[in-house]
Structure formats: C-alpha cells, structure tokens
Amino acid sequence: MTALQHLAAGSHYAVHLPEPDDFDLWRERARALVQADVPPDRVMWAEPGGVGDLFAYEGPANAALRLPAPPRDASPVRASRRFVELAKNVVLHKDPARFGLLYRLLWRLQRSPGIMEDKADLDVRRAEDLAKAVRRDIHKMRAFLRFRLVESDEAEVGEHYVAWFEPEHHILRANAAFFVRRFASMRWSILTPQGCLHWDGAVLEEGPPAQHSDAPEGDPAEDLWRTYYASIFNPARLKIGAMLKEMPRKYWKNMPEAALIPELIAGAQARESRMVAAGSSEFGERPATLAALGEGIHACRACPIGALENRAVAGEGARGNDHGFSGLMIVGEQPGDQEDEAGRPFVGPAGQVLDRHLAAAGIDRSAAYVTNAVKHFKYVVRGSGRGKRRLHQSPTAKEIDTCRWWLESERALVRPRLVLALGASAARALLGRTVSVGRERGQAIPLEDGSELWLTVHPSYLLRLEGEAQAEQERHFAGDLAQVAARLAELEG
C-alpha cells in the first residue's frame, strides 16, 4: 500500500512509491504536492529498499497522515510534453535522487515555463544525463540479450527460450512491449536480478527476481550463431575502441559470439590482407604509358562505380622523366562531380583548398603529379528534372582494392620519391590496409618501391567543418604540407 506520511504538520512529507519505475504514481503525487504549494525541499521521495523507504515507515502516525489536499481553486499544473517525455525515462534510472530532481523541475516549471530550453540549467542537464543513460541501457538490452533453448520433459510445453540479463536501471518493464512484439510467436522468459518476464505467446506475466544460475548456459543453436558472427566480422572496418564502447565487455558473458572476438581481433590484419589480395584484380600487362593507362581505366568496369554514368579521371602533372618534377605524387580519394565533368583531378572546391595550402607551403602543384585512388566518380542521384543532383558516395574498401591495380600502375610510370595521401581511402589504396590518419600523419612511411608515404586529411574534410574546429584542422593540414615541403627539399639535396 502507498503511504503518504505527514512527518511534521505543515512542514515535511514523505511519499512512498511501491515500485521504482512507477511514473504514473509519481506524476499523480507530484501534481497534488505542487497544487498544495509544497516546496521541493519539504518532500522526501522513497522507493522500495531505499533510504527514504525506512524514513517513510518511521513515525508515530504512519497510516493516519496524508498529503495536504490541494485547494479547490488551485491552478492546473503545467508541464510541457518535453518534460513529460524526459521524466518517463528519468524515472527508470537507478539514481535515488531522481524523483526529487523531477519534482524540483516540475515545481520550477510553474514559475519558469521555458526552463526546459535552458541547456545550462543544472537540473535540466542532470535530468537529460539520466535519461540518456536509461536510453543507452534500453538499447543494450535489446541488442545484447540472447535467448537459449531450454529442454523440457513436458511435451505439451513445447520450446521454451530463456535469457539472462543484468540491466543497470529499472528498464525491464519498459522493454517488455519490445520483446513481445519481436518474439510474439515464441514462448520465452527474461530473467534479471530485478524481476522476470514470462511470455507464453498470449499472456505476459511478471515474476520475482532471479539469479544467473537459474538461466541455461548454452544450447546447440549457439554454434550456428557463432558461425554467422564470424562470417560477418569485417576486419577492414574493425575499430576496437568504438567496438568496446558500443559493446562493453560486461555484456560478453551473455553473448555466445563474444568468445570469438579476441581471436577475430588478433587475426584481423592477416584477414584484411587476404581480402585486399582477393579484391585486387589482375588486368593483364601493366600499361606502358599514361595515355594507355587512361584508356584502360576509361574502359574499366571491374566494380559498380565504373558502370555509372561517369568517365574515368586519370592523374595529371609532372612525372619522373619530366624536367622540374619535384618527385611529389598527390593521391586523393576519387573524382567529384566537377572533376568528372572536367575530366581533371582536384578542380572543384576541395581542389581549390588544396591549391591554396600547397601555395602557402611553397609546393608547386605544376611540378607534382595529382591523381586519385579510385578513378571514377561514385554518386547517387537525388531529385529529378532540373533539380536532379549527383551526390558523392564514399567508395567501399572492396572498390578501393579493385582500383588499386591502376594506382600501382600509375605509380610505376610516375616514379615519385614522395607520395602524399589525402584521407583514409587514399591511404588504404597505397598501404593495402585500413589506416587511421590521425595516428599516422606527420611521419614518413616507407613504401616497397623505395619512395615514402606521408598522410594527411582530405581537403573536403576541411570544407565540412566550421568555426574554430575548421581553423584548428586547417592549421594541422598546413603543418602536414610544411613537413612534406621540407622533406622534398631534403630529397632534392
């Protein structure tokens, strides 16, 4: 039974909530308290098992005392939809101070209706942080909960799937509808330390808290799941930090595929190398001239990009046999819309950024050779008629690997002493592996032909930034080009 205990007449109140996730009862009590003009510092909110719970049951007149009744002419309580939606999530957090925080916000909303729009307000920020943690916990449960088939001697029971999960917050009931919809035809149980859910295909029931030992350890279907996971694991896209952030280790014990992760990470580089080798296509004898190379890439349809309505854009500029060649080869990602129209590399907005920084660094573009890792423009079409536009799409790792043969042929003809890769796609084309530009920029990387590779970001990245972030990255970019200019001067002796 819910108890509203009047601890000191006219001064303080305690509200006992029978469930830690009972938003409806909190809202009902909070409305009454606001209308009775009870300030937040005179209300204690107690949940089962909490400190306030003990406080709520103490006192000489526990059952006789009630909240003060709101006056008949009390103004209606104002609460924006944004506050209500936020409060529904905040109530699910395990922080014992959450009910008091929400009541304080509701109290302040009566006098400052726009407070929810104040991003600097400490109460608003705290509530948003709690709601964010709850949403993350809900997502983790939906993503990482794994059902296991339980054998039963009772033929009429049929297949029964059981899962164990340890939510951080009070999200079990909030997630019930999702699992009912997703596994409507299955008979399943979800066991947690906070309580259990049991679905028989028609009725959902709640049960008392369970222990991990109540859940099954595994079933034959897990081998199939592990095989599937290993087959979709893409070493070319492996980012360990991001993976651990998305799938923290504490969830691994409930996931059969997690046992494969250390081995898959350890073998990622070797597997990626095999993928690169498999993705590279043999086009026969390498072209003897840049003109022959241009004809070859124009006819190339080895990947879907070549089949689009575009034309190949070969590199241009000075090369090894030319007088005045600086020894520099600049490699971008792929031609853009304007490059495709002009048939020349780096003539669009990104090219203008590149030209400006090359000039500032003292690098003569006309004395360098400029090209791209992928030779055709990849795009998707949006709109129709006069509003029709071709929007840039990044090439896949396989498409970069397929075009690598052409870039290697180009390098063999140009014979650079220093290669500057602009962006991760260009770096992958030159190194045959996934590259973090942030970690490897600012240093020489030896290439197998005796030249050296330097990395920096693609100029289009600078165009996507604004304000101080753009200014900071422009400084880094200028610094990278200054290093390249200095190294070129050393190589020229």
Coordinates of C-alpha atoms in Angstrom, one line a residue:
M1 CA 0.0 0.0 0.0
T2 CA 1.2 3.5 -0.8
A3 CA 1.9 5.6 2.2
L4 CA 2.0 9.4 2.3
Q5 CA 3.3 10.3 5.7
H6 CA 2.9 13.7 7.3
L7 CA 6.1 13.8 9.5
A8 CA 5.7 17.3 10.9
A9 CA 2.4 19.1 10.5
G10 CA 2.7 21.7 7.8
S11 CA 6.4 21.2 7.1
H12 CA 7.7 18.0 5.6
Y13 CA 6.2 15.0 3.7
A14 CA 7.4 11.6 2.6
V15 CA 6.0 9.9 -0.5
H16 CA 6.5 6.1 -0.7
L17 CA 6.4 4.7 -4.2
P18 CA 5.7 0.9 -4.2
E19 CA 7.7 0.4 -7.5
P20 CA 11.0 2.0 -8.5
D21 CA 9.7 2.7 -12.1
D22 CA 6.2 3.9 -11.2
F23 CA 5.9 7.1 -13.3
D24 CA 2.1 7.3 -13.1
L25 CA 2.0 7.4 -9.3
W26 CA 4.9 9.8 -9.1
R27 CA 3.1 12.1 -11.5
E28 CA -0.2 11.9 -9.5
R29 CA 1.6 12.7 -6.2
A30 CA 3.7 15.4 -7.7
R31 CA 0.7 17.2 -9.2
A32 CA -1.0 17.1 -5.8
L33 CA 2.1 18.5 -4.0
V34 CA 2.5 21.3 -6.5
Q35 CA -1.1 22.3 -6.2
A36 CA -0.8 22.2 -2.4
D37 CA 2.1 24.6 -2.7
V38 CA 4.6 22.2 -1.0
P39 CA 8.2 23.2 -1.9
P40 CA 10.7 20.6 -3.1
D41 CA 12.9 20.8 0.0
R42 CA 9.9 19.7 2.1
V43 CA 9.3 16.4 0.2
M44 CA 11.1 13.1 0.5
W45 CA 10.6 10.5 -2.2
A46 CA 11.1 6.9 -1.1
E47 CA 11.3 3.8 -3.3
P48 CA 11.4 0.1 -2.2
G49 CA 14.7 -0.7 -0.5
G50 CA 15.9 2.9 -0.5
V51 CA 17.0 5.1 2.4
G52 CA 13.8 7.1 2.1
D53 CA 11.8 3.9 2.4
L54 CA 13.0 3.5 6.0
F55 CA 12.2 7.1 6.7
A56 CA 8.7 6.7 5.3
Y57 CA 7.8 3.9 7.6
E58 CA 9.0 5.6 10.7
G59 CA 6.8 8.0 12.7
P60 CA 4.0 7.7 15.2
A61 CA 1.0 8.2 12.9
N62 CA 2.0 6.4 9.7
A63 CA -1.4 5.4 8.4
A64 CA -3.4 8.4 9.6
L65 CA -1.5 11.2 7.9
R66 CA -2.0 12.2 4.3
L67 CA -0.8 14.8 1.8
P68 CA -2.5 18.2 2.3
A69 CA -5.5 18.4 -0.1
P70 CA -5.0 21.0 -2.9
P71 CA -7.3 24.0 -2.6
R72 CA -10.4 23.7 -4.9
D73 CA -9.3 26.8 -6.8
A74 CA -5.7 25.6 -7.3
S75 CA -4.3 26.3 -10.7
P76 CA -3.7 23.4 -13.0
V77 CA -0.2 22.0 -13.1
R78 CA 1.8 23.0 -16.2
A79 CA 4.2 20.5 -17.7
S80 CA 5.5 20.6 -21.3
R81 CA 5.4 17.5 -23.4
R82 CA 9.2 17.6 -23.5
F83 CA 9.4 17.5 -19.7
V84 CA 6.9 14.6 -19.5
E85 CA 8.8 12.5 -22.1
L86 CA 12.1 13.2 -20.3
A87 CA 10.6 12.3 -16.9
K88 CA 9.3 9.0 -18.2
N89 CA 12.9 8.0 -18.9
V90 CA 14.4 9.6 -15.8
V91 CA 12.1 7.6 -13.5
L92 CA 13.7 4.4 -14.9
H93 CA 17.2 5.5 -13.7
K94 CA 18.7 3.9 -10.5
D95 CA 19.7 7.2 -9.0
P96 CA 17.7 7.5 -5.7
A97 CA 17.6 11.3 -6.2
R98 CA 15.7 11.1 -9.5
F99 CA 12.2 11.6 -8.1
G100 CA 13.3 14.7 -6.1
L101 CA 15.0 16.1 -9.2
L102 CA 11.9 15.7 -11.3
Y103 CA 9.7 17.2 -8.6
R104 CA 12.1 20.2 -8.3
L105 CA 11.9 20.7 -12.1
L106 CA 8.1 20.4 -12.1
W107 CA 7.9 22.9 -9.3
R108 CA 10.2 25.4 -11.2
L109 CA 8.2 24.9 -14.4
Q110 CA 5.2 26.5 -12.8
R111 CA 7.2 29.7 -12.4
S112 CA 9.6 29.4 -15.4
P113 CA 7.8 27.6 -18.3
G114 CA 10.8 27.9 -20.5
I115 CA 13.3 26.3 -18.2
M116 CA 13.5 23.1 -20.2
E117 CA 15.1 25.0 -23.1
D118 CA 17.9 26.3 -20.9
K119 CA 20.8 23.9 -21.7
A120 CA 22.9 25.5 -19.0
D121 CA 20.4 24.8 -16.2
L122 CA 21.9 22.2 -13.8
D123 CA 18.7 20.4 -13.1
V124 CA 17.8 20.1 -16.8
R125 CA 21.3 18.9 -17.7
R126 CA 21.2 16.3 -14.9
A127 CA 17.8 15.0 -16.0
E128 CA 19.0 14.8 -19.6
D129 CA 22.1 12.8 -18.5
L130 CA 20.0 10.4 -16.5
A131 CA 17.6 9.9 -19.5
K132 CA 20.5 9.3 -21.8
A133 CA 21.9 6.6 -19.6
V134 CA 18.5 4.9 -19.5
R135 CA 18.1 5.0 -23.2
R136 CA 21.6 3.5 -23.6
D137 CA 20.7 0.7 -21.2
I138 CA 17.4 0.0 -23.1
H139 CA 19.4 -0.2 -26.3
K140 CA 22.0 -2.6 -24.8
M141 CA 19.3 -4.9 -23.5
R142 CA 17.6 -5.1 -26.9
A143 CA 21.0 -5.6 -28.7
F144 CA 22.8 -8.0 -26.3
L145 CA 20.1 -10.2 -24.8
R146 CA 20.4 -13.7 -26.0
F147 CA 17.7 -16.4 -25.7
R148 CA 18.7 -20.0 -25.1
L149 CA 16.5 -23.0 -25.8
V150 CA 15.6 -25.0 -22.7
E151 CA 14.9 -28.7 -22.9
S152 CA 11.7 -29.8 -21.3
D153 CA 10.3 -33.3 -20.5
E154 CA 6.8 -32.0 -20.9
A155 CA 5.7 -32.4 -24.5
E156 CA 2.8 -30.1 -24.2
V157 CA 5.1 -27.2 -23.1
G158 CA 6.9 -27.0 -26.4
E159 CA 10.0 -25.0 -27.0
H160 CA 10.9 -22.5 -24.2
Y161 CA 13.6 -19.9 -24.6
V162 CA 15.2 -18.3 -21.6
A163 CA 17.6 -15.3 -21.4
W164 CA 19.6 -13.7 -18.6
F165 CA 20.3 -10.0 -18.5
E166 CA 21.6 -7.6 -15.8
P167 CA 20.2 -4.1 -16.6
E168 CA 21.8 -1.2 -14.9
H169 CA 18.5 0.7 -14.4
H170 CA 14.8 -0.2 -13.9
I171 CA 14.1 -0.8 -17.6
L172 CA 12.7 -4.4 -17.5
R173 CA 9.0 -3.3 -17.8
A174 CA 9.9 -0.5 -20.2
N175 CA 11.4 -3.1 -22.6
A176 CA 8.6 -5.7 -22.3
A177 CA 6.5 -4.5 -25.2
F178 CA 9.5 -4.6 -27.5
F179 CA 10.3 -8.2 -26.8
V180 CA 6.6 -9.2 -27.0
R181 CA 6.4 -7.6 -30.5
R182 CA 9.7 -9.0 -31.7
F183 CA 9.3 -12.6 -30.4
A184 CA 5.5 -12.8 -30.4
S185 CA 5.3 -16.4 -31.5
M186 CA 7.9 -17.7 -29.1
R187 CA 7.5 -18.9 -25.5
W188 CA 10.2 -17.1 -23.6
S189 CA 11.3 -15.8 -20.2
I190 CA 13.7 -13.0 -19.4
L191 CA 15.4 -13.4 -16.1
T192 CA 17.1 -10.4 -14.3
P193 CA 18.1 -9.6 -10.7
Q194 CA 15.3 -7.0 -10.6
G195 CA 12.5 -9.3 -11.7
C196 CA 11.4 -11.6 -14.6
L197 CA 9.1 -11.5 -17.6
H198 CA 7.4 -14.6 -18.9
W199 CA 5.6 -14.7 -22.3
D200 CA 3.6 -17.8 -23.4
G201 CA 2.6 -16.4 -26.8
A202 CA -0.6 -14.8 -25.5
V203 CA -0.1 -13.5 -21.9
L204 CA 2.8 -11.6 -20.3
E205 CA 3.4 -12.2 -16.6
E206 CA 5.9 -10.8 -14.2
G207 CA 7.9 -12.9 -11.7
P208 CA 10.3 -12.3 -8.8
P209 CA 14.0 -11.6 -9.2
A210 CA 16.2 -14.4 -10.4
Q211 CA 19.8 -15.5 -10.2
H212 CA 22.2 -16.1 -13.0
S213 CA 22.3 -19.8 -12.1
D214 CA 18.6 -20.0 -13.0
A215 CA 19.4 -19.4 -16.6
P216 CA 20.7 -22.0 -19.0
E217 CA 24.4 -21.8 -20.1
G218 CA 24.1 -22.7 -23.8
D219 CA 22.2 -24.6 -26.5
P220 CA 23.1 -26.2 -29.8
A221 CA 21.9 -23.2 -31.8
E222 CA 24.8 -21.2 -30.5
D223 CA 27.3 -22.9 -32.8
L224 CA 25.2 -21.6 -35.7
W225 CA 25.2 -18.1 -34.2
R226 CA 29.0 -18.1 -33.8
T227 CA 29.5 -19.3 -37.3
Y228 CA 27.2 -16.5 -38.6
Y229 CA 29.0 -13.8 -36.5
A230 CA 32.5 -14.9 -37.7
S231 CA 31.3 -14.7 -41.3
I232 CA 30.0 -11.1 -41.0
F233 CA 33.0 -9.9 -39.0
N234 CA 34.7 -7.4 -41.3
P235 CA 38.4 -6.8 -40.3
A236 CA 38.5 -3.8 -42.7
R237 CA 36.1 -2.0 -40.5
L238 CA 37.5 -3.0 -37.2
K239 CA 37.8 -0.2 -34.7
I240 CA 38.5 -1.8 -31.3
G241 CA 37.8 1.3 -29.3
A242 CA 34.5 2.0 -31.0
M243 CA 33.5 -1.7 -30.7
L244 CA 34.2 -1.8 -26.9
K245 CA 32.3 1.4 -26.5
E246 CA 29.3 0.0 -28.3
M247 CA 29.6 -3.5 -26.9
P248 CA 31.2 -3.2 -23.4
R249 CA 32.9 -6.3 -22.0
K250 CA 30.4 -6.7 -19.2
Y251 CA 27.8 -7.9 -21.7
W252 CA 30.1 -10.5 -23.3
K253 CA 29.3 -13.2 -20.7
N254 CA 25.7 -13.5 -22.1
M255 CA 26.7 -13.4 -25.7
P256 CA 27.9 -16.7 -27.4
E257 CA 29.7 -14.9 -30.2
A258 CA 31.8 -12.9 -27.7
A259 CA 34.2 -15.9 -27.2
L260 CA 35.3 -15.4 -30.8
I261 CA 36.1 -11.7 -30.5
P262 CA 39.7 -11.9 -29.2
E263 CA 40.7 -14.4 -31.9
L264 CA 39.0 -12.4 -34.6
I265 CA 40.7 -9.2 -33.5
A266 CA 44.1 -10.9 -33.4
G267 CA 43.7 -12.2 -36.9
A268 CA 42.1 -9.1 -38.3
Q269 CA 45.2 -7.7 -40.1
A270 CA 46.0 -11.0 -41.8
R271 CA 42.4 -11.5 -42.8
E272 CA 42.3 -8.0 -44.2
S273 CA 45.4 -8.6 -46.2
R274 CA 43.8 -11.7 -47.7
M275 CA 40.7 -9.6 -48.5
V276 CA 42.8 -6.9 -50.2
A277 CA 44.6 -9.6 -52.3
A278 CA 41.3 -11.2 -53.2
G279 CA 39.8 -7.8 -54.1
S280 CA 42.7 -6.7 -56.3
S281 CA 42.0 -7.6 -59.9
E282 CA 44.6 -8.6 -62.4
F283 CA 44.0 -6.6 -65.6
G284 CA 46.8 -8.2 -67.5
E285 CA 50.1 -6.5 -68.5
R286 CA 50.6 -3.1 -67.0
P287 CA 50.2 -0.1 -69.4
A288 CA 53.5 1.3 -70.7
T289 CA 52.3 4.9 -70.9
L290 CA 50.0 7.2 -69.0
A291 CA 47.9 7.5 -72.2
A292 CA 47.4 3.7 -72.3
L293 CA 46.6 3.8 -68.6
G294 CA 44.0 6.4 -69.2
E295 CA 42.4 4.3 -71.9
G296 CA 42.4 1.3 -69.6
I297 CA 40.7 3.0 -66.7
H298 CA 38.2 4.6 -69.1
A299 CA 37.1 1.1 -70.2
C300 CA 37.3 -0.5 -66.7
R301 CA 34.0 -1.9 -65.4
A302 CA 35.6 -4.1 -62.7
C303 CA 33.5 -2.5 -59.9
P304 CA 30.0 -0.9 -59.9
I305 CA 31.4 2.6 -59.9
G306 CA 32.7 2.1 -63.4
A307 CA 29.2 1.2 -64.6
L308 CA 27.7 4.5 -63.5
E309 CA 27.2 7.4 -66.0
N310 CA 30.6 9.0 -65.5
R311 CA 34.0 9.0 -67.1
A312 CA 37.4 8.0 -65.8
V313 CA 39.6 10.8 -64.5
A314 CA 43.3 9.9 -64.7
G315 CA 46.0 11.8 -62.9
E316 CA 47.9 14.8 -64.4
G317 CA 51.0 16.7 -63.9
A318 CA 54.8 16.2 -64.0
R319 CA 56.4 12.8 -63.6
G320 CA 59.8 11.2 -63.2
N321 CA 61.1 11.8 -66.8
D322 CA 60.0 15.4 -66.8
H323 CA 62.3 18.3 -66.2
G324 CA 61.3 20.1 -63.0
F325 CA 59.4 17.1 -61.5
S326 CA 59.5 17.7 -57.7
G327 CA 59.2 14.0 -57.0
L328 CA 55.8 14.5 -55.3
M329 CA 52.7 12.5 -56.2
I330 CA 49.5 13.6 -54.5
V331 CA 46.7 11.0 -54.2
G332 CA 43.1 11.8 -53.3
E333 CA 40.1 9.6 -52.8
Q334 CA 38.1 9.9 -56.1
P335 CA 37.0 12.5 -58.6
G336 CA 33.9 14.6 -57.6
D337 CA 31.1 15.9 -59.7
Q338 CA 33.1 18.8 -61.1
E339 CA 36.2 16.6 -61.7
D340 CA 34.0 14.2 -63.6
E341 CA 32.6 17.0 -65.7
A342 CA 36.1 18.4 -66.4
G343 CA 37.9 15.1 -66.7
R344 CA 40.7 16.5 -64.4
P345 CA 41.5 15.8 -60.8
F346 CA 41.1 18.4 -58.0
V347 CA 39.4 21.2 -59.9
G348 CA 36.4 21.6 -57.6
P349 CA 36.1 23.2 -54.1
A350 CA 38.4 20.7 -52.5
G351 CA 41.0 21.3 -55.2
Q352 CA 40.9 25.0 -54.5
V353 CA 41.5 24.3 -50.8
L354 CA 44.4 22.1 -51.8
D355 CA 45.9 24.6 -54.2
R356 CA 45.7 27.4 -51.5
H357 CA 47.6 25.3 -49.0
L358 CA 50.1 24.0 -51.5
A359 CA 51.0 27.5 -52.4
A360 CA 51.3 28.6 -48.8
A361 CA 53.6 25.6 -48.1
G362 CA 55.8 26.6 -51.1
I363 CA 54.8 23.4 -53.1
D364 CA 54.4 24.0 -56.8
R365 CA 51.4 21.9 -58.0
S366 CA 52.5 22.0 -61.6
A367 CA 55.7 20.3 -60.5
A368 CA 53.8 17.4 -58.9
Y369 CA 51.6 14.6 -60.2
V370 CA 48.0 14.7 -58.9
T371 CA 45.6 11.7 -59.0
N372 CA 43.0 9.7 -57.1
A373 CA 42.8 6.3 -55.5
V374 CA 39.6 5.5 -57.3
K375 CA 39.4 6.6 -60.9
H376 CA 35.6 7.1 -61.4
F377 CA 33.1 9.3 -59.5
K378 CA 30.8 7.4 -57.2
Y379 CA 27.4 9.0 -56.6
V380 CA 23.7 8.6 -56.1
V381 CA 21.1 10.6 -57.9
R382 CA 18.6 12.8 -55.9
G383 CA 15.7 14.7 -57.3
S384 CA 14.5 14.8 -60.9
G385 CA 14.4 17.2 -63.9
R386 CA 16.2 20.4 -63.3
G387 CA 16.5 19.6 -59.6
K388 CA 18.4 16.4 -60.3
R389 CA 21.7 16.2 -58.4
R390 CA 24.5 13.7 -58.2
L391 CA 25.6 13.3 -54.5
H392 CA 29.0 12.0 -53.6
Q393 CA 29.3 8.5 -52.1
S394 CA 32.4 7.1 -50.5
P395 CA 33.9 4.1 -52.2
T396 CA 33.8 0.8 -50.3
A397 CA 37.0 -1.0 -49.2
K398 CA 36.5 -3.5 -52.0
E399 CA 36.1 -0.8 -54.6
I400 CA 39.3 0.8 -53.4
D401 CA 41.2 -2.5 -53.5
T402 CA 39.9 -3.2 -57.0
C403 CA 41.2 0.1 -58.3
R404 CA 44.5 -0.3 -56.6
W405 CA 46.0 -2.1 -59.6
W406 CA 45.5 1.1 -61.6
L407 CA 47.1 3.3 -59.0
E408 CA 50.1 1.0 -58.7
S409 CA 50.4 1.1 -62.5
E410 CA 50.3 4.9 -62.3
R411 CA 53.0 5.0 -59.6
A412 CA 55.2 2.7 -61.7
L413 CA 55.0 5.2 -64.6
V414 CA 55.3 8.4 -62.5
R415 CA 58.1 7.1 -60.2
P416 CA 57.6 9.6 -57.3
R417 CA 60.0 9.9 -54.4
L418 CA 57.4 11.1 -52.0
V419 CA 53.6 10.3 -52.1
L420 CA 51.2 12.4 -50.2
A421 CA 47.9 10.6 -49.4
L422 CA 44.9 12.8 -48.8
G423 CA 42.5 10.9 -46.5
A424 CA 41.9 7.3 -45.3
S425 CA 40.7 6.0 -48.7
A426 CA 43.9 7.1 -50.4
A427 CA 46.0 5.7 -47.6
R428 CA 44.3 2.3 -47.8
A429 CA 44.9 2.2 -51.6
L430 CA 48.6 2.8 -51.0
L431 CA 49.1 0.6 -48.0
G432 CA 46.5 -2.1 -48.5
R433 CA 45.2 -1.8 -45.0
T434 CA 42.8 0.3 -43.0
V435 CA 44.6 3.4 -41.8
S436 CA 44.0 5.9 -39.0
V437 CA 45.2 9.2 -40.5
G438 CA 45.1 10.8 -37.0
R439 CA 47.6 8.3 -35.7
E440 CA 49.9 8.0 -38.7
R441 CA 50.1 11.6 -40.1
G442 CA 53.2 13.6 -39.6
Q443 CA 55.7 10.8 -40.3
A444 CA 57.3 9.1 -43.3
I445 CA 56.0 5.6 -44.1
P446 CA 58.4 3.6 -46.3
L447 CA 56.8 2.0 -49.5
E448 CA 58.1 -1.1 -51.2
D449 CA 59.4 0.8 -54.3
G450 CA 61.8 3.0 -52.2
S451 CA 59.6 6.0 -52.0
E452 CA 58.0 7.2 -48.8
L453 CA 54.4 8.0 -47.9
W454 CA 53.0 10.9 -45.9
L455 CA 49.4 11.1 -44.7
T456 CA 47.1 14.0 -44.1
V457 CA 43.3 14.6 -44.3
H458 CA 41.4 15.2 -47.5
P459 CA 40.7 18.9 -48.2
S460 CA 37.0 18.1 -48.4
Y461 CA 37.1 17.3 -44.7
L462 CA 38.1 20.9 -44.0
L463 CA 35.2 22.2 -46.1
R464 CA 32.7 20.3 -43.8
L465 CA 34.0 22.0 -40.7
E466 CA 33.1 25.4 -39.3
G467 CA 34.5 27.9 -36.8
E468 CA 37.3 27.1 -34.5
A469 CA 37.2 23.4 -35.5
Q470 CA 37.9 24.3 -39.1
A471 CA 40.6 26.7 -38.1
E472 CA 42.3 24.1 -36.0
Q473 CA 42.2 21.4 -38.7
E474 CA 43.4 24.0 -41.3
R475 CA 46.5 24.6 -39.1
H476 CA 47.1 20.8 -38.8
F477 CA 46.8 20.5 -42.6
A478 CA 49.1 23.4 -43.2
G479 CA 51.6 21.8 -40.8
D480 CA 51.5 18.5 -42.7
L481 CA 52.2 20.2 -46.0
A482 CA 55.0 22.2 -44.5
Q483 CA 56.6 18.9 -43.4
V484 CA 56.2 17.5 -46.9
A485 CA 57.7 20.6 -48.4
A486 CA 60.7 20.3 -46.0
R487 CA 61.1 16.6 -46.8
L488 CA 61.0 17.3 -50.6
A489 CA 63.8 19.8 -50.1
E490 CA 65.9 17.2 -48.3
L491 CA 65.3 14.6 -51.0
E492 CA 66.3 17.1 -53.7
G493 CA 69.6 17.6 -51.8

